[in-house]
Each structure stands twice: as C-alpha cells, then as structure tokens.
Tab-separated table of C-alpha atoms in Angstrom:
chain	number	residue	atom	x	y	z
A	1	MET	CA	-271.756	-113.449	279.828
A	2	VAL	CA	-269.241	-114.487	277.143
A	3	LYS	CA	-270.361	-116.487	274.135
A	4	ILE	CA	-267.800	-118.676	272.357
A	5	VAL	CA	-268.072	-118.228	268.601
A	6	GLY	CA	-265.494	-120.460	266.908
A	7	GLU	CA	-262.274	-119.398	268.567
A	8	VAL	CA	-263.489	-115.861	269.226
A	9	ASN	CA	-264.754	-114.785	272.625
A	10	GLU	CA	-267.760	-112.563	272.017
A	11	MET	CA	-269.286	-110.611	274.874
A	12	ASP	CA	-273.045	-110.465	275.222
A	13	TRP	CA	-273.250	-106.805	276.230
A	14	LEU	CA	-276.988	-106.909	276.857
A	15	GLU	CA	-276.486	-109.512	279.578
A	16	GLU	CA	-273.488	-107.578	280.889
A	17	VAL	CA	-275.289	-104.244	281.165
A	18	LYS	CA	-277.925	-105.766	283.433
A	19	LYS	CA	-275.244	-105.939	286.138
A	20	TYR	CA	-274.925	-102.150	285.895
A	21	LYS	CA	-278.644	-101.342	285.745
A	22	GLU	CA	-279.124	-99.750	289.168
A	23	ASP	CA	-275.892	-97.731	288.977
A	24	LEU	CA	-276.746	-96.546	285.471
A	25	ILE	CA	-280.203	-95.362	286.521
A	26	GLU	CA	-278.795	-93.619	289.582
A	27	ASP	CA	-276.177	-91.804	287.509
A	28	VAL	CA	-278.801	-90.727	284.965
A	29	LYS	CA	-280.792	-89.320	287.857
A	30	GLY	CA	-277.735	-87.420	289.044
A	31	ILE	CA	-277.080	-85.707	285.724
A	32	ILE	CA	-280.801	-84.963	285.159
A	33	ALA	CA	-280.839	-83.095	288.496
A	34	ILE	CA	-278.583	-80.394	287.026
A	35	PRO	CA	-280.690	-77.837	285.076
A	36	SER	CA	-278.284	-77.380	282.175
A	37	ILE	CA	-280.286	-74.916	280.092
A	38	LYS	CA	-278.163	-72.396	278.211
A	39	ASP	CA	-277.816	-69.224	280.262
A	40	THR	CA	-275.713	-66.105	280.697
A	41	PRO	CA	-272.068	-66.847	279.876
A	42	LYS	CA	-269.465	-66.503	282.624
A	43	GLU	CA	-265.746	-67.051	282.806
A	44	GLY	CA	-265.103	-70.743	282.264
A	45	ALA	CA	-268.796	-71.291	281.605
A	46	PRO	CA	-269.518	-70.002	278.077
A	47	PHE	CA	-273.051	-71.435	278.136
A	48	GLY	CA	-273.923	-70.630	281.744
A	49	GLU	CA	-273.383	-72.211	285.124
A	50	GLY	CA	-275.842	-75.078	284.637
A	51	CYS	CA	-274.083	-76.398	281.548
A	52	ARG	CA	-270.703	-76.081	283.251
A	53	LYS	CA	-271.954	-77.969	286.323
A	54	ALA	CA	-273.231	-80.798	284.130
A	55	LEU	CA	-269.883	-80.967	282.337
A	56	ASP	CA	-267.925	-80.992	285.599
A	57	HIS	CA	-270.214	-83.718	286.924
A	58	MET	CA	-269.559	-86.012	283.965
A	59	LEU	CA	-265.818	-85.400	283.958
A	60	ALA	CA	-265.692	-86.151	287.671
A	61	LEU	CA	-267.412	-89.491	287.023
A	62	GLY	CA	-264.864	-90.247	284.324
A	63	GLU	CA	-261.939	-89.365	286.562
A	64	LYS	CA	-263.358	-91.505	289.371
A	65	GLU	CA	-263.451	-94.527	287.028
A	66	GLY	CA	-259.828	-94.013	285.991
A	67	PHE	CA	-260.409	-92.607	282.516
A	68	THR	CA	-258.368	-89.779	281.053
A	69	VAL	CA	-260.491	-86.627	281.123
A	70	LYS	CA	-260.047	-83.182	279.623
A	71	ASN	CA	-262.054	-79.982	279.899
A	72	ILE	CA	-262.055	-77.979	276.660
A	73	ASP	CA	-262.427	-74.532	278.262
A	74	GLY	CA	-265.990	-75.193	279.405
A	75	TYR	CA	-267.211	-75.659	275.833
A	76	ALA	CA	-266.956	-79.442	275.909
A	77	GLY	CA	-265.219	-82.288	277.685
A	78	VAL	CA	-263.560	-85.552	276.689
A	79	ILE	CA	-263.469	-88.890	278.516
A	80	THR	CA	-260.925	-91.184	276.849
A	81	TYR	CA	-260.296	-94.922	277.088
A	82	GLY	CA	-257.408	-96.715	275.407
A	83	GLU	CA	-254.624	-95.564	273.144
A	84	GLY	CA	-253.808	-95.362	269.471
A	85	GLU	CA	-253.174	-92.920	266.655
A	86	GLU	CA	-256.643	-93.550	265.299
A	87	SER	CA	-259.707	-92.881	267.414
A	88	VAL	CA	-263.399	-93.633	267.636
A	89	GLY	CA	-265.650	-90.867	268.882
A	90	MET	CA	-269.032	-90.828	270.549
A	91	LEU	CA	-270.538	-87.336	270.667
A	92	ALA	CA	-273.258	-86.522	273.185
A	93	HIS	CA	-274.563	-83.282	274.646
A	94	LEU	CA	-275.362	-82.216	278.190
A	95	ASP	CA	-277.441	-79.103	277.552
A	96	VAL	CA	-281.219	-79.380	277.421
A	97	VAL	CA	-284.042	-77.299	276.010
A	98	PRO	CA	-286.217	-75.199	278.337
A	99	VAL	CA	-288.786	-77.153	280.314
A	100	GLY	CA	-291.906	-75.686	278.710
A	101	GLU	CA	-295.322	-76.256	280.257
A	102	GLY	CA	-297.637	-79.100	281.110
A	103	TRP	CA	-295.312	-81.428	282.991
A	104	SER	CA	-296.951	-83.825	285.448
A	105	LYS	CA	-293.586	-84.483	287.126
A	106	ASP	CA	-290.599	-82.432	288.280
A	107	PRO	CA	-288.444	-82.300	285.125
A	108	PHE	CA	-285.212	-82.209	287.142
A	109	ALA	CA	-286.077	-84.877	289.717
A	110	MET	CA	-285.977	-88.010	287.573
A	111	VAL	CA	-288.533	-90.631	288.507
A	112	GLU	CA	-289.074	-94.223	287.389
A	113	GLU	CA	-292.642	-95.279	286.732
A	114	ASN	CA	-293.908	-98.477	285.126
A	115	GLY	CA	-290.565	-99.225	283.528
A	116	TYR	CA	-289.947	-95.689	282.216
A	117	LEU	CA	-287.614	-92.894	283.315
A	118	PHE	CA	-288.970	-89.337	283.204
A	119	GLY	CA	-287.041	-86.065	283.260
A	120	ARG	CA	-285.756	-83.321	281.004
A	121	GLY	CA	-282.876	-84.872	279.098
A	122	VAL	CA	-283.440	-88.585	279.747
A	123	LEU	CA	-283.902	-89.014	275.989
A	124	ASP	CA	-282.220	-85.880	274.640
A	125	ASP	CA	-279.375	-86.298	275.419
A	126	LYS	CA	-278.245	-86.911	279.007
A	127	GLY	CA	-279.571	-90.469	279.167
A	128	PRO	CA	-277.709	-91.445	275.975
A	129	ALA	CA	-274.586	-89.602	277.195
A	130	MET	CA	-274.642	-91.758	280.321
A	131	SER	CA	-275.192	-94.830	278.136
A	132	GLY	CA	-272.005	-93.908	276.317
A	133	PHE	CA	-270.174	-93.536	279.602
A	134	TYR	CA	-271.334	-96.941	280.803
A	135	ALA	CA	-270.395	-98.481	277.458
A	136	LEU	CA	-266.855	-97.221	278.078
A	137	LYS	CA	-266.966	-98.453	281.661
A	138	MET	CA	-268.031	-101.947	280.602
A	139	LEU	CA	-265.252	-102.121	278.009
A	140	LYS	CA	-262.716	-101.069	280.624
A	141	ASP	CA	-264.055	-103.334	283.369
A	142	ASN	CA	-263.886	-106.322	281.008
A	143	HIS	CA	-260.345	-105.455	279.837
A	144	VAL	CA	-261.374	-105.436	276.175
A	145	LYS	CA	-258.317	-105.042	273.957
A	146	LEU	CA	-258.623	-102.248	271.413
A	147	ASN	CA	-256.399	-100.935	268.642
A	148	LYS	CA	-257.869	-97.435	268.708
A	149	LYS	CA	-258.691	-95.096	271.534
A	150	ILE	CA	-262.302	-94.244	272.271
A	151	MET	CA	-263.297	-90.645	272.986
A	152	LEU	CA	-266.599	-89.804	274.644
A	153	ILE	CA	-267.011	-86.124	273.778
A	154	LEU	CA	-269.580	-84.153	275.751
A	155	GLY	CA	-270.780	-80.806	274.418
A	156	CYS	CA	-272.747	-78.058	276.138
A	157	ASP	CA	-274.503	-76.148	273.343
A	158	GLU	CA	-276.135	-78.611	270.967
A	159	GLU	CA	-279.634	-77.186	271.366
A	160	SER	CA	-278.718	-73.566	270.619
A	161	GLY	CA	-276.334	-73.560	267.685
A	162	MET	CA	-273.542	-76.051	268.437
A	163	ASP	CA	-270.977	-73.376	269.204
A	164	CYS	CA	-269.453	-75.914	271.575
A	165	MET	CA	-268.424	-78.136	268.669
A	166	ASN	CA	-267.365	-75.169	266.541
A	167	TYR	CA	-264.926	-74.359	269.345
A	168	TYR	CA	-263.952	-77.986	269.861
A	169	VAL	CA	-262.846	-78.617	266.276
A	170	LYS	CA	-260.503	-75.622	266.499
A	171	HIS	CA	-258.959	-76.494	269.859
A	172	ALA	CA	-259.082	-80.263	270.386
A	173	GLU	CA	-258.560	-83.625	268.730
A	174	VAL	CA	-261.172	-84.704	266.203
A	175	PRO	CA	-261.814	-88.486	266.208
A	176	THR	CA	-261.209	-90.487	263.045
A	177	ILE	CA	-264.687	-91.968	262.918
A	178	GLY	CA	-267.742	-92.271	265.125
A	179	PHE	CA	-271.365	-91.504	265.912
A	180	THR	CA	-273.675	-89.427	268.070
A	181	PRO	CA	-276.436	-91.013	270.210
A	182	ASP	CA	-278.885	-88.200	269.582
A	183	ALA	CA	-281.468	-89.439	267.104
A	184	GLU	CA	-283.007	-92.808	266.257
A	185	PHE	CA	-282.080	-96.388	265.460
A	186	PRO	CA	-281.040	-97.902	263.117
A	187	VAL	CA	-278.367	-95.664	261.522
A	188	ILE	CA	-279.004	-92.073	260.436
A	189	TYR	CA	-276.680	-91.699	257.448
A	190	GLY	CA	-278.106	-88.379	256.269
A	191	GLU	CA	-279.380	-85.179	257.850
A	192	LYS	CA	-281.137	-82.284	256.174
A	193	GLY	CA	-279.434	-78.941	255.942
A	194	GLY	CA	-280.556	-76.226	258.335
A	195	LEU	CA	-281.417	-72.576	257.667
A	196	HIS	CA	-282.237	-69.812	260.110
A	197	VAL	CA	-284.217	-67.097	258.351
A	198	GLN	CA	-284.921	-63.767	260.042
A	199	ILE	CA	-287.838	-61.405	259.415
A	200	SER	CA	-287.204	-57.993	260.964
A	201	GLY	CA	-288.159	-54.351	260.763
A	202	ASP	CA	-290.825	-51.850	261.752
A	203	THR	CA	-294.446	-52.034	260.688
A	204	GLU	CA	-297.956	-50.883	261.491
A	205	THR	CA	-299.974	-53.477	263.395
A	206	VAL	CA	-302.652	-53.657	266.069
A	207	ILE	CA	-300.345	-56.014	267.961
A	208	GLU	CA	-298.788	-53.931	270.705
A	209	SER	CA	-296.697	-56.726	272.193
A	210	MET	CA	-296.016	-60.388	271.445
A	211	HIS	CA	-293.148	-62.540	272.737
A	212	ALA	CA	-293.510	-66.204	271.859
A	213	GLY	CA	-291.069	-69.097	271.578
A	214	GLU	CA	-287.922	-69.903	273.515
A	215	ARG	CA	-285.945	-71.847	270.907
A	216	MET	CA	-286.204	-71.776	267.138
A	217	ASN	CA	-286.018	-75.582	267.074
A	218	ILE	CA	-289.264	-75.972	269.031
A	219	VAL	CA	-292.782	-75.522	267.648
A	220	ILE	CA	-294.391	-72.730	269.704
A	221	GLY	CA	-296.899	-74.590	271.859
A	222	LYS	CA	-298.302	-71.583	273.730
A	223	ALA	CA	-298.394	-67.911	272.808
A	224	SER	CA	-299.988	-64.659	273.857
A	225	CYS	CA	-300.189	-61.148	272.470
A	226	VAL	CA	-301.575	-57.764	273.433
A	227	VAL	CA	-303.732	-55.952	270.876
A	228	LYS	CA	-304.594	-52.264	270.982
A	229	GLU	CA	-308.186	-52.507	269.804
A	230	TRP	CA	-310.931	-54.657	271.288
A	231	ASN	CA	-314.723	-54.887	271.452
A	232	ASP	CA	-317.514	-57.389	272.007
A	233	ARG	CA	-317.510	-58.405	268.361
A	234	ALA	CA	-313.824	-59.324	268.623
A	235	THR	CA	-314.588	-61.415	271.720
A	236	ASP	CA	-317.195	-63.393	269.804
A	237	MET	CA	-314.825	-63.849	266.860
A	238	PHE	CA	-312.019	-65.072	269.114
A	239	ASP	CA	-314.338	-67.601	270.745
A	240	PHE	CA	-315.447	-68.783	267.314
A	241	TYR	CA	-311.845	-69.059	266.122
A	242	LEU	CA	-310.848	-71.217	269.087
A	243	LYS	CA	-313.816	-73.532	268.686
A	244	SER	CA	-313.506	-73.888	264.918
A	245	ASN	CA	-309.811	-74.801	265.214
A	246	GLY	CA	-310.163	-77.066	268.239
A	247	LEU	CA	-307.977	-74.827	270.397
A	248	LYS	CA	-307.885	-73.715	273.998
A	249	GLY	CA	-307.310	-70.058	274.780
A	250	SER	CA	-308.371	-67.053	276.759
A	251	VAL	CA	-308.858	-63.302	276.494
A	252	ALA	CA	-308.475	-60.685	279.210
A	253	TYR	CA	-309.368	-57.127	278.283
A	254	THR	CA	-309.671	-53.682	279.774
A	255	GLY	CA	-311.301	-51.060	277.611
A	256	GLU	CA	-309.894	-51.218	274.104
A	257	LYS	CA	-306.812	-53.281	274.972
A	258	ALA	CA	-306.807	-57.079	275.303
A	259	GLU	CA	-304.364	-59.921	275.953
A	260	LEU	CA	-305.049	-63.029	273.887
A	261	MET	CA	-303.633	-66.464	274.670
A	262	ILE	CA	-303.748	-69.631	272.597
A	263	GLU	CA	-302.512	-73.115	273.496
A	264	GLY	CA	-301.199	-75.173	270.608
A	265	ALA	CA	-298.822	-78.136	270.886
A	266	PHE	CA	-295.053	-78.215	271.342
A	267	ALA	CA	-292.927	-80.421	269.075
A	268	HIS	CA	-289.431	-80.646	267.642
A	269	ALA	CA	-288.894	-78.269	264.716
A	270	ALA	CA	-287.702	-81.164	262.561
A	271	MET	CA	-291.256	-82.540	262.757
A	272	PRO	CA	-293.474	-79.432	262.845
A	273	TYR	CA	-296.442	-81.474	261.635
A	274	LEU	CA	-296.520	-83.108	265.086
A	275	GLY	CA	-297.072	-79.720	266.745
A	276	ASN	CA	-299.538	-76.867	266.496
A	277	ASN	CA	-297.974	-73.419	266.330
A	278	ALA	CA	-299.863	-71.125	268.707
A	279	ALA	CA	-298.070	-67.977	267.520
A	280	LEU	CA	-299.162	-68.523	263.934
A	281	HIS	CA	-302.740	-69.006	265.101
A	282	LEU	CA	-302.596	-65.643	266.864
A	283	LEU	CA	-301.295	-63.964	263.722
A	284	ASN	CA	-304.043	-65.608	261.693
A	285	PHE	CA	-306.758	-64.444	264.065
A	286	VAL	CA	-305.439	-60.894	264.340
A	287	GLY	CA	-304.995	-60.649	260.591
A	288	ASN	CA	-308.593	-61.634	259.920
A	289	CYS	CA	-310.331	-59.982	262.870
A	290	PHE	CA	-308.643	-56.590	262.512
A	291	HIS	CA	-307.763	-56.674	258.797
A	292	ASP	CA	-304.153	-56.328	259.953
A	293	LYS	CA	-302.013	-56.582	256.813
A	294	PHE	CA	-298.780	-57.412	258.633
A	295	ALA	CA	-300.331	-60.260	260.633
A	296	ALA	CA	-302.272	-61.641	257.672
A	297	ASP	CA	-299.298	-61.522	255.296
A	298	THR	CA	-296.930	-63.051	257.826
A	299	TYR	CA	-299.339	-65.891	258.497
A	300	GLU	CA	-299.846	-66.416	254.778
A	301	MET	CA	-296.087	-66.843	254.254
A	302	LEU	CA	-295.353	-69.007	257.274
A	303	HIS	CA	-298.388	-71.139	258.086
A	304	ASP	CA	-297.534	-74.126	255.873
A	305	TRP	CA	-294.800	-76.355	257.316
A	306	GLN	CA	-293.839	-77.433	253.791
A	307	GLY	CA	-293.260	-73.852	252.639
A	308	LYS	CA	-295.680	-73.992	249.711
A	309	PRO	CA	-296.825	-70.328	249.962
A	310	VAL	CA	-293.233	-69.160	249.421
A	311	ASP	CA	-292.623	-71.777	246.721
A	312	ILE	CA	-289.900	-73.718	248.554
A	313	PHE	CA	-291.756	-77.042	248.684
A	314	MET	CA	-289.372	-79.929	248.123
A	315	GLU	CA	-289.761	-83.683	248.516
A	316	SER	CA	-286.545	-85.700	248.334
A	317	ALA	CA	-286.318	-89.416	247.601
A	318	THR	CA	-283.575	-89.769	250.235
A	319	MET	CA	-284.462	-87.081	252.779
A	320	GLY	CA	-288.191	-86.474	252.551
A	321	PHE	CA	-289.868	-83.082	252.757
A	322	LEU	CA	-288.379	-79.681	253.403
A	323	THR	CA	-289.852	-78.489	256.717
A	324	MET	CA	-290.384	-74.990	258.102
A	325	ASN	CA	-291.045	-73.886	261.677
A	326	THR	CA	-291.658	-70.399	263.032
A	327	GLY	CA	-289.730	-70.703	266.296
A	328	ILE	CA	-289.479	-67.216	267.805
A	329	VAL	CA	-291.791	-64.212	267.455
A	330	ASN	CA	-290.989	-60.886	269.132
A	331	ILE	CA	-293.120	-57.812	268.460
A	332	GLU	CA	-292.948	-54.632	270.521
A	333	ASN	CA	-294.453	-51.269	269.559
A	334	GLY	CA	-294.266	-51.986	265.848
A	335	HIS	CA	-290.776	-53.535	265.820
A	336	VAL	CA	-290.735	-57.142	264.614
A	337	GLU	CA	-288.176	-59.944	264.980
A	338	ILE	CA	-289.247	-63.407	263.763
A	339	THR	CA	-286.916	-66.411	263.463
A	340	ILE	CA	-287.740	-69.329	261.177
A	341	ASP	CA	-286.100	-72.768	261.275
A	342	ILE	CA	-285.977	-74.563	257.908
A	343	ARG	CA	-284.680	-78.113	257.331
A	344	TYR	CA	-283.900	-78.784	253.674
A	345	PRO	CA	-282.885	-81.899	251.681
A	346	LEU	CA	-279.904	-82.332	249.347
A	347	GLU	CA	-281.871	-81.321	246.263
A	348	THR	CA	-282.310	-77.683	247.259
A	349	ASN	CA	-280.205	-74.974	248.896
A	350	ALA	CA	-280.237	-71.637	250.703
A	351	ASP	CA	-280.263	-69.577	247.496
A	352	ILE	CA	-283.432	-71.278	246.255
A	353	VAL	CA	-285.144	-70.884	249.631
A	354	MET	CA	-284.299	-67.201	249.969
A	355	ALA	CA	-285.363	-66.521	246.383
A	356	GLY	CA	-288.759	-68.013	247.215
A	357	PHE	CA	-289.191	-65.768	250.255
A	358	HIS	CA	-288.155	-62.638	248.389
A	359	LYS	CA	-290.414	-63.387	245.422
A	360	LYS	CA	-293.408	-63.858	247.729
A	361	ALA	CA	-292.562	-60.722	249.726
A	362	LYS	CA	-292.439	-58.665	246.554
A	363	ALA	CA	-295.738	-60.096	245.319
A	364	ILE	CA	-297.617	-59.119	248.490
A	365	ASN	CA	-295.701	-55.866	249.074
A	366	TYR	CA	-294.258	-57.167	252.354
A	367	ALA	CA	-292.135	-54.332	253.729
A	368	LEU	CA	-290.041	-56.150	256.369
A	369	ASP	CA	-286.536	-57.433	255.716
A	370	ILE	CA	-286.075	-61.173	255.166
A	371	THR	CA	-282.470	-62.285	255.667
A	372	LEU	CA	-280.487	-65.501	255.919
A	373	GLU	CA	-278.878	-65.784	259.352
A	374	LYS	CA	-277.322	-69.256	259.176
A	375	ASP	CA	-276.881	-72.144	256.759
A	376	THR	CA	-275.720	-75.598	257.861
A	377	LYS	CA	-275.168	-77.904	254.903
A	378	PRO	CA	-276.771	-81.351	254.703
A	379	LEU	CA	-274.919	-84.457	255.907
A	380	TYR	CA	-274.715	-87.567	253.767
A	381	VAL	CA	-272.590	-90.672	254.420
A	382	ASP	CA	-272.549	-93.599	251.987
A	383	PRO	CA	-275.135	-96.063	253.381
A	384	ASN	CA	-272.885	-98.915	252.206
A	385	SER	CA	-269.819	-97.612	254.043
A	386	GLU	CA	-268.064	-99.684	256.698
A	387	LEU	CA	-269.221	-97.255	259.380
A	388	VAL	CA	-272.907	-97.547	258.505
A	389	THR	CA	-272.886	-101.305	257.942
A	390	THR	CA	-270.972	-101.993	261.174
A	391	LEU	CA	-273.379	-99.954	263.270
A	392	SER	CA	-276.389	-101.388	261.479
A	393	ASN	CA	-275.268	-104.973	262.096
A	394	VAL	CA	-274.737	-104.320	265.798
A	395	TYR	CA	-278.178	-102.732	266.109
A	396	ARG	CA	-279.897	-105.663	264.406
A	397	LYS	CA	-278.037	-108.178	266.567
A	398	TYR	CA	-279.366	-106.724	269.827
A	399	SER	CA	-282.729	-105.343	268.725
A	400	LYS	CA	-283.702	-108.375	266.586
A	401	ASP	CA	-285.116	-105.813	264.152
A	402	GLU	CA	-284.400	-106.983	260.607
A	403	THR	CA	-286.845	-104.769	258.736
A	404	THR	CA	-286.460	-101.105	259.728
A	405	PRO	CA	-284.223	-99.443	257.140
A	406	ASN	CA	-281.373	-97.081	257.874
A	407	MET	CA	-282.565	-93.572	257.156
A	408	THR	CA	-282.129	-89.837	256.877
A	409	ILE	CA	-283.739	-87.283	259.207
A	410	GLY	CA	-284.644	-83.630	259.478
A	411	GLY	CA	-282.967	-83.094	262.829
A	412	GLY	CA	-279.468	-81.699	262.957
A	413	THR	CA	-276.933	-83.449	265.211
A	414	TYR	CA	-273.266	-83.178	266.103
A	415	ALA	CA	-272.557	-85.621	263.258
A	416	LYS	CA	-272.515	-82.639	260.898
A	417	LYS	CA	-269.529	-81.176	262.711
A	418	PHE	CA	-267.077	-84.067	262.205
A	419	PRO	CA	-266.207	-86.027	259.047
A	420	ASN	CA	-267.082	-89.737	259.010
A	421	PHE	CA	-269.789	-89.449	261.668
A	422	VAL	CA	-273.435	-90.471	261.723
A	423	ALA	CA	-276.279	-90.385	264.242
A	424	PHE	CA	-277.123	-93.674	265.940
A	425	GLY	CA	-280.015	-94.107	268.404
A	426	PRO	CA	-281.161	-93.999	271.151
A	427	GLU	CA	-284.837	-94.083	270.091
A	428	PHE	CA	-286.083	-97.439	268.855
A	429	PRO	CA	-288.552	-97.557	265.960
A	430	ASN	CA	-292.238	-98.363	266.269
A	431	ARG	CA	-292.492	-97.714	269.989
A	432	THR	CA	-296.054	-97.029	271.147
A	433	GLN	CA	-297.396	-95.130	274.130
A	434	PRO	CA	-297.938	-97.370	277.173
A	435	GLU	CA	-301.579	-97.793	278.100
A	436	GLY	CA	-302.822	-95.203	280.559
A	437	MET	CA	-299.594	-93.170	280.653
A	438	PHE	CA	-298.125	-90.405	278.495
A	439	VAL	CA	-294.411	-90.561	277.653
A	440	GLY	CA	-293.091	-87.420	275.997
A	441	GLY	CA	-290.461	-87.352	273.301
A	442	CYS	CA	-287.591	-84.959	272.644
A	443	HIS	CA	-288.454	-81.346	273.611
A	444	GLN	CA	-291.855	-82.401	274.957
A	445	LYS	CA	-293.414	-82.392	278.403
A	446	ASP	CA	-292.875	-85.536	280.506
A	447	GLU	CA	-289.880	-86.515	278.364
A	448	GLY	CA	-289.256	-90.202	278.956
A	449	ILE	CA	-287.383	-93.312	277.928
A	450	ARG	CA	-288.111	-96.971	278.590
A	451	VAL	CA	-285.564	-98.505	280.960
A	452	ASP	CA	-285.178	-101.592	278.774
A	453	ASP	CA	-284.497	-99.339	275.775
A	454	LEU	CA	-281.803	-97.467	277.706
A	455	LEU	CA	-280.154	-100.756	278.666
A	456	CYS	CA	-280.345	-102.124	275.129
A	457	ALA	CA	-278.918	-98.884	273.717
A	458	THR	CA	-276.025	-99.101	276.171
A	459	ALA	CA	-275.291	-102.654	275.033
A	460	ILE	CA	-275.450	-101.582	271.394
A	461	TYR	CA	-273.064	-98.687	272.045
A	462	ALA	CA	-270.602	-100.935	273.875
A	463	GLU	CA	-270.370	-103.386	270.982
A	464	ALA	CA	-270.396	-100.639	268.356
A	465	LEU	CA	-267.435	-98.932	270.021
A	466	GLU	CA	-265.687	-102.274	270.398
A	467	LYS	CA	-266.151	-103.155	266.708
A	468	LEU	CA	-265.066	-99.741	265.444
A	469	ALA	CA	-262.018	-99.648	267.727
A	470	LYS	CA	-260.704	-103.131	266.865
C-alpha cells in the first residue's frame, strides 16, 4: 500500500510485509534448522561447520534474489543492495548460544504456536537477520530509489567474542552509518563496557571436580560438583540448604565421595538479576558445610551481581548499574579456572574494577590470581543525533509507542565494532507472557518471538533503511 503525503509517495511497509508473511516465516524456519553453535574451527569455517552452513544458507538466499553477495572468508558475509560511495549497514549474527536445558520443543525445528515462533535464534538473532533480509527484498521489489547502498552484514561469532567483526573491519568495507537488530526498541544509543576477569591457580578444596557454564554471557542455570568428603550430616545440611533457598537439587554418594547438583535459572549475563546462579550456590554450600576457605571466599567475592563485596558497585544516570556474572567455573584436582563477565557504565573503568578485586583478595588472603582478560569500552552515541532521531521516529510511527524512551543497555552488540552504529530492536517494550504459555527470551529455553512483532520489526527496518539511505 502506498500513502500519498503531499507530493511524496510514502510506502506503508507494515501493510507491505503482510504479503511476505508466509515466505518470511518459512525462511526463518530454514535458518533456525541449522545448529550454528560455535564449534571446532576448520578451513573456511573459523567458527565451525554449523556457523559456516548458516552463512552459506543466507548468502544463497541473497544470490537467489539478485543481490550482490560476498563471503568474508567464513567470518562474515555481506548482502548488498544499491550503489553509492556512502553506505548504510545492518549488522546481524547467525551464531546462537548453546541450547541449555528445559526446552518443551525441539530448538532447531521451529514451530508456530498461538501466534508465536519458537526456536533457538528466533529472537537472537536469526529471526531479526531474516527481517533485515526481507526489508532489503521489499525495497528491491518495490524499486525504491536510494542514494546510498545498503549492506546487510551477517557475522558468525557474536555470542563468543565477536572475532568475526574484528576480522571484518580489517578485511572488508565498513558502512558509513547503521544499526544492529540485536537488542530492544526504541533505540539503544549506549552500551556498557564489558570486562572478562579470570580467577586461576591451584588451591586446597574439598571440591574434586566441578565444570559449570558453557558461555560467560549466560547465568549458570544448572551446576554439579564432586566433593571428596561426605556423611549423613552433610546430606541433611544439603537438603536444608535447598529448601531454605527454594532450590531443586540432588545428591548421589558412594562412601565419602558425593556428586551434588543444583538447579538455578538461566538468564543473559547483562541481566544477572533475572537468573539464579547454580554454581555460586554450590560454592556457598560447600564453603559453609565443609569450612572450605576457597569456596567460601570465592562465593563471598562473586555472589552479589552488583559487585559490592569487591567495592565495584556503580550506578550510572545514563547506563544504570554495573553488573557481574560468574559464567564459567572449572575445578579439577585443585586447579581452578573461573571466568567472570562484568558490564560497566561510562563512569567507571577496568582499572577501578581490577583494583577492587585485588584489594578484596588481599584483605581475605585469597591466593589465586585475578587477571583482566578482555576490556571492551562502552558505546555512546549522541541521543539527539540524526541517526538516533531518524530510527526513533520510524519506530514510533509503526509501533504507535510515544512514551518509551530511547535507552542504554548492559548487553554488548556489534554496534561497538563500527563507528556511527546503534542497536535497534527487535524486542518491543512492555510485552507480557501470553496466558497459559511460556515464551523464553534471549539465551533462555523455549526462545520465542511473536509473529506480529517480527512483521512489525521488518516493516520498521525497511523504512529505517530507506530513510537512512535517501
């Protein structure tokens, strides 16, 4: 449908996308069916065969529709529409986090139920990537004249360090301006900085073995450990601990050795307060039950998601709280490797955070090494810039939402890798769970997105690209 506004023909992209609904859903299903979890690198597939297959699949779709496509050595791909010295970019990723536990559906066989799509990646970020592709397709099918070329850039390693974009910026064209559909609406004009802190070394502990967490950017929702000492008193204490903390768990023991398991709740590391870290609960129990100094001290340092015990608490007027998540715990025969994910606002930095850890470690005589592994600086784009205001206006036009403010977030997106980029959708604010059905969010079981939201996001992306490329 074309609306006539004065002498300007203005496309109603929400009406237009309805013509593509069935094809869009079918293509989302096709890309979801490829388990693109980072795996062993191979020639031409630096992030494993699954990620490469997903990339090839998307580029094949682009080639079929007559777009210019380019494979950036298996690290990323580009689907281009139009020409021009200046360019508008849309950055999406095709890799997904591990499935985790508790799914009621096959995570790689997308299903539609009660107006929702379910599958690993429908929200983060394969569904939005396909929205971007269909936004390009609609622009092309309607012969929209543009002054800049549009580049849909598809990465393969967003969830595990963004090495795909580190490679891309060195070997391929960086768009002039753009956005990534990998967060929330309205516009995300700021993102917290990200630290990876490592605790490592050898210590004395009753924990013989513990391997918990698959990704540092996921709250550990289930964890187990083997302890060397066990008795009936410990069984009673474990039962009491579970009940007093409202947790599910189990213990299996033979003689003086036992395997303990606790179920917490998975969540994105940017919002650790939405999860319940099972590994930290195990450390807390072991520390108290066995008077294990290592376990007790580690729990004391790491249990608070705001970092208060290590004196790194920070609340920013623009970016909110600093957050901390213990994402990976590996202990084997006294050797410890723990990885911590910290999201920090503009008002603090890596030096302040590390000073807090080292001061606390010295105060409690903590013998393990605490080192900074990675520091990604915060992102901040002027909220009054043309980029932010253009995207915001398009969002409000289609969503009819006039009240939700543009914002900053704790999650880290591709926007940090390119200048003049922000995050933009696809999650709409104030969505509630449908009655009688659970719909998981990013990194959760039964990850889902409402079909109408996917269609509306696609319409928003089509007009946003059109406006930015005029």
